[in-house]
mmCIF file of C-alpha atoms in Angstrom:
data_model
loop_
_atom_site.group_PDB
_atom_site.id
_atom_site.type_symbol
_atom_site.label_atom_id
_atom_site.label_comp_id
_atom_site.label_asym_id
_atom_site.label_seq_id
_atom_site.Cartn_x
_atom_site.Cartn_y
_atom_site.Cartn_z
ATOM 1 C CA MET A 1401 0.016 -0.085 -0.222
ATOM 2 C CA SER A 1402 1.669 3.106 -1.292
ATOM 3 C CA ASP A 1403 1.002 6.518 0.845
ATOM 4 C CA ILE A 1404 -0.883 9.448 -1.124
ATOM 5 C CA ASN A 1405 0.046 13.115 -0.429
ATOM 6 C CA LEU A 1406 -2.856 15.547 -0.723
ATOM 7 C CA LEU A 1407 -0.978 18.399 -0.337
ATOM 8 C CA PRO A 1408 0.566 19.924 -3.265
ATOM 9 C CA LYS A 1409 4.380 20.380 -3.429
ATOM 10 C CA ASN A 1410 4.280 23.849 -4.031
ATOM 11 C CA GLN A 1411 1.748 24.297 -0.232
ATOM 12 C CA GLY A 1412 4.676 23.089 1.548
ATOM 13 C CA ILE A 1413 6.663 25.975 0.181
ATOM 14 C CA LEU A 1414 4.343 28.629 0.823
ATOM 15 C CA VAL A 1415 3.667 27.610 4.542
ATOM 16 C CA SER A 1416 7.357 27.889 5.409
ATOM 17 C CA LYS A 1417 7.218 31.046 3.204
ATOM 18 C CA GLU A 1418 4.392 32.646 5.258
ATOM 19 C CA HIS A 1419 6.408 31.771 8.849
ATOM 20 C CA GLY A 1420 9.807 33.218 7.129
ATOM 21 C CA ILE A 1421 6.826 36.663 7.034
ATOM 22 C CA ARG A 1422 6.170 36.709 9.784
ATOM 23 C CA VAL A 1423 10.088 36.337 11.441
ATOM 24 C CA VAL A 1424 11.106 38.912 9.661
ATOM 25 C CA ARG A 1425 8.076 41.131 10.479
ATOM 26 C CA PHE A 1426 8.620 40.375 14.305
ATOM 27 C CA ILE A 1427 11.910 40.916 14.357
ATOM 28 C CA ALA A 1428 11.303 44.236 12.122
ATOM 29 C CA PHE A 1429 8.436 45.223 14.860
ATOM 30 C CA GLY A 1430 11.438 44.421 17.630
ATOM 31 C CA ILE A 1431 13.735 46.834 16.164
ATOM 32 C CA LEU A 1432 11.100 49.300 16.005
ATOM 33 C CA SER A 1433 9.766 49.143 19.923
ATOM 34 C CA PHE A 1434 13.065 49.084 21.237
ATOM 35 C CA VAL A 1435 13.570 52.095 19.445
ATOM 36 C CA VAL A 1436 10.652 53.954 20.242
ATOM 37 C CA PHE A 1437 10.995 52.466 24.242
ATOM 38 C CA PHE A 1438 14.903 54.055 23.876
ATOM 39 C CA SER A 1439 14.086 56.965 22.488
ATOM 40 C CA LEU A 1440 11.061 57.465 25.064
ATOM 41 C CA ILE A 1441 13.247 56.393 27.815
ATOM 42 C CA LEU A 1442 16.075 58.918 26.516
ATOM 43 C CA PHE A 1443 13.282 62.058 26.793
ATOM 44 C CA ILE A 1444 12.036 61.434 29.944
ATOM 45 C CA ILE A 1445 15.798 61.420 31.204
ATOM 46 C CA ARG A 1446 16.312 64.494 29.700
ATOM 47 C CA ILE A 1447 12.893 66.181 30.475
ATOM 48 C CA GLN A 1448 13.579 64.733 34.316
ATOM 49 C CA SER A 1449 17.791 66.517 33.796
ATOM 50 C CA PRO A 1450 18.271 69.055 36.975
ATOM 51 C CA LEU A 1451 20.869 70.638 34.723
ATOM 52 C CA THR A 1452 18.485 73.509 34.159
ATOM 53 C CA SER A 1453 17.335 73.565 37.503
ATOM 54 C CA LEU A 1454 20.719 73.966 38.547
ATOM 55 C CA LYS A 1455 21.849 76.349 35.951
ATOM 56 C CA LYS A 1456 19.185 78.522 37.750
ATOM 57 C CA GLN A 1457 20.688 78.154 40.615
ATOM 58 C CA GLU A 1458 24.362 78.465 39.926
ATOM 59 C CA ALA A 1459 22.602 82.411 38.277
ATOM 60 C CA SER A 1460 21.074 82.728 41.506
ATOM 61 C CA LEU A 1461 23.990 82.693 43.597
ATOM 62 C CA LEU A 1462 26.845 84.149 41.232
ATOM 63 C CA SER A 1463 24.415 87.425 41.567
ATOM 64 C CA THR A 1464 24.263 86.880 45.135
ATOM 65 C CA LEU A 1465 27.851 86.797 45.026
ATOM 66 C CA THR A 1466 28.039 90.206 43.089
ATOM 67 C CA LEU A 1467 26.035 92.016 45.664
ATOM 68 C CA SER A 1468 28.993 91.225 48.393
ATOM 69 C CA ASN A 1469 31.660 91.680 45.785
ATOM 70 C CA THR A 1470 33.121 94.331 48.836
ATOM 71 C CA LYS A 1471 32.376 91.848 51.941
ATOM 72 C CA MET A 1472 34.306 89.203 49.278
ATOM 73 C CA ALA A 1473 36.918 91.864 48.271
ATOM 74 C CA LYS A 1474 37.867 92.854 52.271
ATOM 75 C CA HIS A 1475 37.848 88.842 53.401
ATOM 76 C CA LEU A 1476 40.110 87.952 50.827
ATOM 77 C CA ILE A 1477 42.703 90.969 51.630
ATOM 78 C CA ILE A 1478 42.880 90.445 54.944
ATOM 79 C CA VAL A 1479 42.943 86.370 54.979
ATOM 80 C CA ASP A 1480 46.163 87.767 52.041
ATOM 81 C CA ARG A 1481 47.574 90.080 54.408
ATOM 82 C CA LEU A 1482 47.583 88.180 56.922
ATOM 83 C CA THR A 1483 49.713 85.355 55.331
ATOM 84 C CA THR A 1484 51.878 88.131 54.884
ATOM 85 C CA ILE A 1485 52.331 88.888 57.945
ATOM 86 C CA SER A 1486 52.496 85.801 59.331
ATOM 87 C CA THR A 1487 55.727 85.479 56.823
ATOM 88 C CA VAL A 1488 57.382 88.521 57.329
ATOM 89 C CA LEU A 1489 57.230 87.978 61.637
ATOM 90 C CA GLY A 1490 58.233 84.901 60.626
ATOM 91 C CA LYS A 1491 60.972 86.122 59.090
ATOM 92 C CA ARG A 1492 61.986 89.306 61.566
ATOM 93 C CA PRO A 1493 64.971 89.333 62.932
ATOM 94 C CA GLN A 1494 64.893 90.259 66.402
ATOM 95 C CA LEU A 1495 67.664 92.725 66.746
ATOM 96 C CA ASP A 1496 66.236 94.001 70.032
ATOM 97 C CA THR A 1497 66.363 91.350 71.842
ATOM 98 C CA ILE A 1498 69.758 90.548 70.017
ATOM 99 C CA VAL A 1499 71.032 93.884 72.000
ATOM 100 C CA SER A 1500 69.207 93.025 75.061
ATOM 101 C CA ALA A 1501 71.431 89.625 75.116
ATOM 102 C CA PHE A 1502 74.837 91.234 74.210
ATOM 103 C CA LEU A 1503 73.780 94.023 77.467
ATOM 104 C CA SER A 1504 72.235 91.446 80.265
ATOM 105 C CA LYS A 1505 75.863 90.353 79.378
ATOM 106 C CA LEU A 1506 77.883 93.010 80.412
ATOM 107 C CA PRO A 1507 79.439 93.267 83.556
ATOM 108 C CA PRO A 1508 78.603 96.793 85.886
ATOM 109 C CA ASN A 1509 82.348 97.717 85.139
ATOM 110 C CA VAL A 1510 82.348 97.131 81.263
ATOM 111 C CA THR A 1511 80.844 100.402 79.556
ATOM 112 C CA LEU A 1512 80.062 99.858 75.637
ATOM 113 C CA ILE A 1513 80.915 102.936 73.928
ATOM 114 C CA SER A 1514 79.250 101.151 70.666
ATOM 115 C CA LEU A 1515 77.426 98.432 69.072
ATOM 116 C CA GLN A 1516 77.072 97.870 65.894
ATOM 117 C CA ILE A 1517 74.462 95.121 64.700
ATOM 118 C CA THR A 1518 73.569 94.140 61.184
ATOM 119 C CA LEU A 1519 71.374 91.192 59.905
ATOM 120 C CA THR A 1520 74.630 88.999 59.661
ATOM 121 C CA LYS A 1521 77.275 90.285 62.158
ATOM 122 C CA VAL A 1522 77.875 92.569 65.706
ATOM 123 C CA GLN A 1523 80.449 94.570 66.583
ATOM 124 C CA ILE A 1524 81.236 96.065 69.954
ATOM 125 C CA THR A 1525 83.829 98.377 70.863
ATOM 126 C CA GLY A 1526 84.087 98.696 74.589
ATOM 127 C CA THR A 1527 86.398 99.984 77.612
ATOM 128 C CA SER A 1528 86.909 99.315 80.952
ATOM 129 C CA ASP A 1529 89.245 100.026 83.739
ATOM 130 C CA SER A 1530 90.117 96.082 84.461
ATOM 131 C CA LEU A 1531 91.093 93.441 82.370
ATOM 132 C CA LEU A 1532 89.011 91.048 84.844
ATOM 133 C CA ASP A 1533 86.143 92.705 83.782
ATOM 134 C CA ILE A 1534 86.507 91.816 80.306
ATOM 135 C CA ASN A 1535 87.539 88.613 80.310
ATOM 136 C CA THR A 1536 84.202 88.115 82.611
ATOM 137 C CA PHE A 1537 82.468 89.539 79.357
ATOM 138 C CA LEU A 1538 84.107 87.898 76.800
ATOM 139 C CA ASN A 1539 83.772 84.501 78.972
ATOM 140 C CA ASN A 1540 79.926 85.296 78.494
ATOM 141 C CA LEU A 1541 80.125 85.688 75.253
ATOM 142 C CA VAL A 1542 82.134 82.991 74.376
ATOM 143 C CA LEU A 1543 79.928 80.938 76.932
ATOM 144 C CA MET A 1544 76.830 82.077 74.434
ATOM 145 C CA VAL A 1545 78.995 80.964 70.909
ATOM 146 C CA THR A 1546 78.965 77.720 72.495
ATOM 147 C CA LYS A 1547 75.628 77.082 73.279
ATOM 148 C CA LYS A 1548 74.705 78.254 70.003
ATOM 149 C CA GLU A 1549 72.822 81.448 71.740
ATOM 150 C CA ILE A 1550 72.436 84.383 68.875
ATOM 151 C CA ILE A 1551 75.976 84.349 67.701
ATOM 152 C CA GLY A 1552 78.256 81.824 65.833
ATOM 153 C CA ARG A 1553 81.661 83.143 66.388
ATOM 154 C CA LEU A 1554 83.932 85.361 68.503
ATOM 155 C CA VAL A 1555 86.598 87.401 67.378
ATOM 156 C CA LEU A 1556 88.605 90.001 69.672
ATOM 157 C CA GLN A 1557 89.582 92.192 67.093
ATOM 158 C CA GLY A 1558 91.905 94.694 68.948
ATOM 159 C CA LEU A 1559 92.540 94.894 72.475
ATOM 160 C CA SER A 1560 94.393 98.252 73.993
ATOM 161 C CA PHE A 1561 95.360 100.158 76.535
ATOM 162 C CA ASP A 1562 94.950 103.974 76.951
ATOM 163 C CA ALA A 1563 97.878 105.091 79.250
ATOM 164 C CA LYS A 1564 96.674 108.812 79.635
ATOM 165 C CA LYS A 1565 92.709 106.975 80.807
ATOM 166 C CA GLY A 1566 93.909 104.209 82.581
ATOM 167 C CA THR A 1567 91.558 101.730 81.208
ATOM 168 C CA TYR A 1568 91.091 99.334 78.561
ATOM 169 C CA ASN A 1569 89.843 99.714 74.996
ATOM 170 C CA PHE A 1570 88.320 96.242 73.222
ATOM 171 C CA ILE A 1571 87.134 95.304 69.545
ATOM 172 C CA LEU A 1572 84.660 92.130 68.855
ATOM 173 C CA GLU A 1573 83.319 91.038 65.910
ATOM 174 C CA ALA A 1574 80.894 88.569 66.402
ATOM 175 C CA THR A 1575 78.827 86.652 63.895
ATOM 176 C CA LEU A 1576 75.114 85.618 64.040
ATOM 177 C CA LEU A 1577 73.394 82.753 63.679
ATOM 178 C CA MET B 112 26.365 21.648 -17.494
ATOM 179 C CA ARG B 113 26.629 24.674 -15.978
ATOM 180 C CA LYS B 114 23.009 26.699 -15.841
ATOM 181 C CA GLU B 115 23.871 30.189 -16.877
ATOM 182 C CA ILE B 116 22.307 33.122 -14.873
ATOM 183 C CA THR B 117 21.242 36.113 -16.674
ATOM 184 C CA ILE B 118 21.292 39.701 -15.227
ATOM 185 C CA ASP B 119 18.250 41.562 -17.053
ATOM 186 C CA ARG B 120 14.621 43.738 -16.500
ATOM 187 C CA TYR B 121 12.836 39.861 -16.337
ATOM 188 C CA LEU B 122 15.686 38.962 -12.819
ATOM 189 C CA PHE B 123 14.479 41.852 -10.901
ATOM 190 C CA VAL B 124 11.273 42.242 -11.511
ATOM 191 C CA THR B 125 10.867 37.919 -10.666
ATOM 192 C CA LEU B 126 12.883 38.725 -7.474
ATOM 193 C CA TYR B 127 10.441 41.741 -6.705
ATOM 194 C CA ARG B 128 7.626 39.748 -6.725
ATOM 195 C CA GLU B 129 8.922 36.702 -5.178
ATOM 196 C CA TYR B 130 10.120 38.748 -1.929
ATOM 197 C CA LYS B 131 7.668 41.825 -1.859
ATOM 198 C CA VAL B 132 5.783 40.741 1.263
ATOM 199 C CA TYR B 133 9.233 41.537 3.090
ATOM 200 C CA PHE B 134 9.858 44.817 1.867
ATOM 201 C CA SER B 135 7.841 46.605 4.455
ATOM 202 C CA SER B 136 9.603 45.241 7.210
ATOM 203 C CA LEU B 137 13.054 44.966 5.687
ATOM 204 C CA LEU B 138 11.912 48.956 5.515
ATOM 205 C CA VAL B 139 11.060 49.144 9.239
ATOM 206 C CA MET B 140 14.155 47.780 10.245
ATOM 207 C CA ILE B 141 16.441 50.052 8.201
ATOM 208 C CA VAL B 142 14.493 52.850 9.307
ATOM 209 C CA SER B 143 14.697 51.967 12.410
ATOM 210 C CA LEU B 144 18.705 51.440 12.370
ATOM 211 C CA VAL B 145 18.505 55.016 10.693
ATOM 212 C CA LEU B 146 16.678 56.362 13.996
ATOM 213 C CA LEU B 147 19.175 54.334 16.343
ATOM 214 C CA ILE B 148 22.498 55.554 14.464
ATOM 215 C CA LEU B 149 21.129 59.382 14.021
ATOM 216 C CA PHE B 150 19.250 60.131 16.911
ATOM 217 C CA VAL B 151 19.304 57.463 20.042
ATOM 218 C CA LEU B 152 22.928 57.305 20.352
ATOM 219 C CA PRO B 153 23.752 60.626 19.728
ATOM 220 C CA GLN B 154 21.034 61.293 22.478
ATOM 221 C CA ILE B 155 23.341 58.810 25.013
ATOM 222 C CA GLN B 156 26.150 60.512 24.419
ATOM 223 C CA ILE B 157 24.533 64.052 25.396
ATOM 224 C CA ILE B 158 22.485 62.533 28.228
ATOM 225 C CA LEU B 159 26.352 60.685 29.850
ATOM 226 C CA SER B 160 28.282 64.650 28.701
ATOM 227 C CA ASP B 161 25.273 66.334 30.841
ATOM 228 C CA ASN B 162 25.716 63.595 33.410
ATOM 229 C CA GLN B 163 29.358 64.987 33.700
ATOM 230 C CA GLN B 164 28.048 68.646 33.763
ATOM 231 C CA ILE B 165 25.438 67.301 36.005
ATOM 232 C CA ASN B 166 28.189 66.505 38.709
ATOM 233 C CA ALA B 167 30.496 70.143 38.071
ATOM 234 C CA GLU B 168 27.237 72.043 38.652
ATOM 235 C CA LYS B 169 26.272 70.545 41.675
ATOM 236 C CA GLU B 170 30.037 70.571 43.063
ATOM 237 C CA LEU B 171 29.980 74.637 41.716
ATOM 238 C CA VAL B 172 26.691 75.239 43.155
ATOM 239 C CA SER B 173 27.781 74.092 46.542
ATOM 240 C CA ILE B 174 30.707 75.894 46.477
ATOM 241 C CA LEU B 175 28.607 79.216 45.757
ATOM 242 C CA GLY B 176 26.169 78.252 48.066
ATOM 243 C CA LYS B 177 29.183 78.016 50.787
ATOM 244 C CA ASN B 178 30.395 81.111 49.532
ATOM 245 C CA VAL B 179 27.137 82.890 49.768
ATOM 246 C CA SER B 180 26.382 81.229 53.643
ATOM 247 C CA PHE B 181 29.748 82.283 54.608
ATOM 248 C CA LEU B 182 29.099 85.596 53.244
ATOM 249 C CA SER B 183 26.226 86.642 54.473
ATOM 250 C CA SER B 184 27.004 84.975 57.743
ATOM 251 C CA THR B 185 30.295 87.591 58.128
ATOM 252 C CA GLU B 186 29.345 90.599 60.210
ATOM 253 C CA GLU B 187 29.990 94.113 57.916
ATOM 254 C CA THR B 188 31.470 95.969 61.054
ATOM 255 C CA GLN B 189 33.418 93.009 62.328
ATOM 256 C CA GLN B 190 34.955 92.671 59.375
ATOM 257 C CA SER B 191 35.555 96.353 58.346
ATOM 258 C CA GLN B 192 37.547 96.440 61.715
ATOM 259 C CA ASP B 193 39.746 93.745 60.503
ATOM 260 C CA PHE B 194 40.309 94.852 57.269
ATOM 261 C CA GLN B 195 40.962 98.547 58.797
ATOM 262 C CA THR B 196 44.082 96.617 61.142
ATOM 263 C CA VAL B 197 45.608 94.490 58.322
ATOM 264 C CA ILE B 198 45.546 97.639 56.241
ATOM 265 C CA HIS B 199 47.115 99.152 58.926
ATOM 266 C CA ALA B 200 49.861 96.956 59.560
ATOM 267 C CA LEU B 201 50.643 96.471 55.865
ATOM 268 C CA PRO B 202 49.948 99.385 53.949
ATOM 269 C CA SER B 203 48.310 99.408 50.225
ATOM 270 C CA GLU B 204 51.218 102.381 49.537
ATOM 271 C CA LYS B 205 54.006 104.234 51.321
ATOM 272 C CA ASP B 206 52.428 105.288 54.392
ATOM 273 C CA PHE B 207 54.633 108.329 55.487
ATOM 274 C CA SER B 208 52.472 109.746 57.943
ATOM 275 C CA GLY B 209 51.295 106.132 59.597
ATOM 276 C CA ILE B 210 55.270 105.399 59.990
ATOM 277 C CA LEU B 211 56.318 108.677 61.271
ATOM 278 C CA THR B 212 53.198 108.472 63.822
ATOM 279 C CA ALA B 213 54.793 104.941 64.877
ATOM 280 C CA ILE B 214 58.381 106.378 65.379
ATOM 281 C CA GLN B 215 57.113 109.115 67.366
ATOM 282 C CA ILE B 216 55.011 106.795 69.753
ATOM 283 C CA ALA B 217 57.745 104.410 70.158
ATOM 284 C CA ALA B 218 60.057 107.525 70.954
ATOM 285 C CA VAL B 219 57.421 108.694 73.555
ATOM 286 C CA LYS B 220 57.036 105.535 75.003
ATOM 287 C CA THR B 221 60.524 104.728 75.785
ATOM 288 C CA GLY B 222 61.790 108.275 76.107
ATOM 289 C CA VAL B 223 64.009 108.410 73.167
ATOM 290 C CA GLY B 224 64.997 111.870 71.228
ATOM 291 C CA VAL B 225 64.090 111.416 67.371
ATOM 292 C CA GLY B 226 66.705 113.470 65.461
ATOM 293 C CA ASP B 227 67.509 113.724 62.282
ATOM 294 C CA TYR B 228 65.672 111.286 59.607
ATOM 295 C CA SER B 229 66.266 110.470 56.130
ATOM 296 C CA PHE B 230 63.737 108.169 53.785
ATOM 297 C CA GLN B 231 64.860 106.459 50.979
ATOM 298 C CA VAL B 232 62.185 106.644 48.955
ATOM 299 C CA GLY B 233 63.117 104.472 45.575
ATOM 300 C CA ASN B 234 61.124 105.158 42.093
ATOM 301 C CA LEU B 235 58.169 106.870 42.520
ATOM 302 C CA SER B 236 56.918 105.679 38.947
ATOM 303 C CA THR B 237 56.772 102.666 39.185
ATOM 304 C CA THR B 238 54.525 100.609 40.961
ATOM 305 C CA PRO B 239 56.540 97.496 42.558
ATOM 306 C CA SER B 240 56.685 93.797 41.300
ATOM 307 C CA GLY B 241 57.979 90.379 42.203
ATOM 308 C CA LYS B 242 57.610 88.206 44.973
ATOM 309 C CA THR B 243 59.231 89.761 47.663
ATOM 310 C CA LEU B 244 57.681 92.577 49.803
ATOM 311 C CA PRO B 245 58.435 96.127 48.560
ATOM 312 C CA ARG B 246 59.076 98.225 51.514
ATOM 313 C CA LEU B 247 60.132 101.403 52.407
ATOM 314 C CA THR B 248 63.956 102.096 54.100
ATOM 315 C CA ILE B 249 64.438 105.392 56.558
ATOM 316 C CA SER B 250 67.495 106.297 58.574
ATOM 317 C CA LEU B 251 66.586 107.480 61.898
ATOM 318 C CA THR B 252 68.893 109.126 64.909
ATOM 319 C CA LEU B 253 68.028 108.550 68.094
ATOM 320 C CA ASN B 254 69.367 110.421 71.208
ATOM 321 C CA GLY B 255 69.135 108.279 74.477
ATOM 322 C CA SER B 256 71.188 105.404 76.006
ATOM 323 C CA ILE B 257 71.722 101.872 74.700
ATOM 324 C CA SER B 258 68.949 100.608 77.158
ATOM 325 C CA SER B 259 66.309 103.135 76.256
ATOM 326 C CA VAL B 260 67.020 102.805 72.482
ATOM 327 C CA ALA B 261 66.815 99.180 72.694
ATOM 328 C CA LYS B 262 63.261 99.503 74.716
ATOM 329 C CA PHE B 263 62.554 101.620 71.536
ATOM 330 C CA LEU B 264 63.527 98.879 69.257
ATOM 331 C CA ALA B 265 61.162 96.288 71.072
ATOM 332 C CA ALA B 266 58.020 99.508 70.448
ATOM 333 C CA MET B 267 59.229 99.313 67.262
ATOM 334 C CA ASN B 268 58.644 95.579 66.622
ATOM 335 C CA GLN B 269 54.923 95.810 68.451
ATOM 336 C CA SER B 270 53.944 98.830 66.367
ATOM 337 C CA LEU B 271 51.973 99.410 62.910
ATOM 338 C CA PRO B 272 52.696 99.688 60.138
ATOM 339 C CA LEU B 273 54.686 96.580 60.228
ATOM 340 C CA SER B 274 58.670 96.942 60.228
ATOM 341 C CA GLU B 275 61.838 95.188 59.942
ATOM 342 C CA VAL B 276 65.437 97.092 62.124
ATOM 343 C CA GLN B 277 67.813 96.222 59.482
ATOM 344 C CA GLU B 278 71.116 98.057 60.676
ATOM 345 C CA ILE B 279 71.313 99.146 64.334
ATOM 346 C CA SER B 280 74.622 101.422 65.491
ATOM 347 C CA LEU B 281 74.311 102.340 69.343
ATOM 348 C CA GLY B 282 76.619 104.383 70.609
ATOM 349 C CA ASP B 283 76.689 105.979 74.383
ATOM 350 C CA ARG B 284 74.684 109.017 74.017
ATOM 351 C CA VAL B 285 73.574 108.607 69.776
ATOM 352 C CA SER B 286 72.718 105.856 67.834
ATOM 353 C CA SER B 287 71.238 105.471 64.284
ATOM 354 C CA ILE B 288 69.431 102.733 62.951
ATOM 355 C CA ILE B 289 68.399 101.837 59.289
ATOM 356 C CA ILE B 290 64.825 100.451 59.715
ATOM 357 C CA SER B 291 62.015 99.215 56.535
ATOM 358 C CA PHE B 292 58.579 99.637 56.210
ATOM 359 C CA TYR B 293 56.920 96.713 54.651
ATOM 360 C CA TYR B 294 53.657 97.774 52.552
ATOM 361 C CA LYS B 295 51.620 95.459 50.002
ATOM 362 C CA PRO B 296 49.697 97.307 46.997
ATOM 363 C CA LEU B 297 45.936 96.118 46.772
ATOM 364 C CA PRO B 298 45.525 93.327 44.359
ATOM 365 C CA PRO B 299 43.426 93.226 41.372
ATOM 366 C CA SER B 300 39.894 92.737 42.048
ATOM 367 C CA ASN B 301 39.058 89.733 39.750
ATOM 368 C CA PHE B 302 37.213 87.108 41.774
ATOM 369 C CA ASN B 303 37.222 83.309 41.309
ATOM 370 C CA TYR B 304 33.816 82.884 42.301
ATOM 371 C CA SER B 305 33.905 78.925 41.423
ATOM 372 C CA GLN B 306 36.800 78.404 44.085
ATOM 373 C CA PRO B 307 35.969 78.657 47.995
ATOM 374 C CA ILE B 308 36.970 81.439 50.099
ATOM 375 C CA PRO B 309 39.273 80.714 52.371
ATOM 376 C CA THR B 310 38.529 80.872 56.172
ATOM 377 C CA LEU B 311 40.344 82.052 58.793
ATOM 378 C CA THR B 312 42.115 79.844 60.499
ATOM 379 C CA GLN B 313 42.643 79.698 64.508
ATOM 380 C CA GLN B 314 46.202 80.597 63.461
ATOM 381 C CA LYS B 315 45.388 83.590 61.664
ATOM 382 C CA LYS B 316 42.432 84.020 64.008
ATOM 383 C CA ASP B 317 45.243 84.682 66.929
ATOM 384 C CA LEU B 318 47.712 86.602 64.526
ATOM 385 C CA LEU B 319 44.647 88.859 63.630
ATOM 386 C CA GLU B 320 44.324 89.131 67.562
ATOM 387 C CA LYS B 321 48.107 89.896 68.178
ATOM 388 C CA ILE B 322 48.255 93.023 65.428
ATOM 389 C CA LYS B 323 45.315 94.124 67.091
ATOM 390 C CA SER B 324 46.579 94.518 70.741
ATOM 391 C CA TRP B 325 49.365 95.944 69.085
ATOM 392 C CA GLU B 326 47.369 98.515 67.467
ATOM 393 C CA LYS B 327 45.483 99.178 70.652
ATOM 394 C CA THR B 328 48.717 100.038 72.285
ATOM 395 C CA VAL B 329 49.313 102.331 69.028
ATOM 396 C CA SER B 330 45.988 104.296 69.339
ATOM 397 C CA THR B 331 45.897 104.474 73.331
ATOM 398 C CA SER B 332 49.865 105.861 73.123
ATOM 399 C CA SER B 333 49.026 108.476 70.190
ATOM 400 C CA MET B 334 45.794 109.642 72.824
ATOM 401 C CA ASP B 335 48.172 110.451 75.458
ATOM 402 C CA SER B 336 51.295 112.019 73.222
ATOM 403 C CA SER B 337 48.327 113.826 71.649
ATOM 404 C CA SER B 338 47.423 115.452 75.402
ATOM 405 C CA GLY B 339 50.890 116.209 76.722
ATOM 406 C CA ILE B 340 51.996 113.249 78.747
ATOM 407 C CA GLY B 341 55.151 112.685 76.479
ATOM 408 C CA THR B 342 58.221 114.113 77.308
ATOM 409 C CA SER B 343 60.082 113.624 74.430
ATOM 410 C CA SER B 344 57.721 114.467 71.917
ATOM 411 C CA ALA B 345 59.365 117.940 71.709
ATOM 412 C CA THR B 346 62.684 116.463 70.506
ATOM 413 C CA THR B 347 61.425 114.146 67.601
ATOM 414 C CA GLY B 348 61.678 116.997 65.088
ATOM 415 C CA PHE B 349 57.944 115.466 63.682
#
């Protein structure tokens, strides 16, 4: 017994073609839906973006700041000047303390004739009727050098005797630390 | 045996009749892809760059907000006083009268007589530039003992405008000093609002208080010397 094919050969081709058409239409619809959906999402994202409101806020704050221009300028100048003042005070040599330090090391019988201080060195000219007192003064200064207090080097440039007055004169030079 | 295909009008017509049902779908796909490439993808790029801009804007708005609230919380009277103090300490230009007043007050306080003085003014026509702070140097002759001159130097160290003693030549009766007074021109007022306003640190606040205390001493002494309490004002030569 043999099977009889009731469908003509062309009918099978037509069924597979319709299936193909459906698949292609589905893909096309899918792509279109994807594009539409994505566009909608992007549109919503852009609508809800806070950029515009931020820009408005920025403009409003800037206009408020412009109104406080003087206040801002004054504040910035205060901060800037205080920074500079701090630097100046930090670097400023305290020559008055140097003078006081030398005066405090001076024994009662030694008189200072002159005291010259620059930013790097000190020159002391003095007189005394006693060599012992000059020695005490020198020892005090040497102790300052040893302790690295204000001066780093001490040179006795001259020591002379004034026979008329009966006094000893000395010239010292010290290098400031 | 190879079958030959002839490309002619009939071939296209045949192909069209065979596949015309697919054309509408194909057209939709092509249009969708074109839309995707021409509009959707650039929009994504715009949104991404917008996000960066939003972050930057948020930061800027936050800084501006802080600056506004800082300035609105700053008391104007107090700020003006602070401003006057720092300008007194570091004038914007060569403050001759301020310098002479400071010297006079220090002299009155320490009992030192001020003799001759000379200013080394420098070029008046040019504005100082560079990193070093401009200064006005003055040579002074002082009449008084070494210890009173030392006190004068200490008083000058705590007076305004700020000064720095460059050289001292102390003698038994007459001494001379070279002293420099600092000044600083005002900066051009081009603010960058997007930068946070620097606040005063505790260290700077302390410094400000210290300078104010010097200023108070100066103003008190100034009142005293103007009321004739000072003894050496006659010898100051001002």
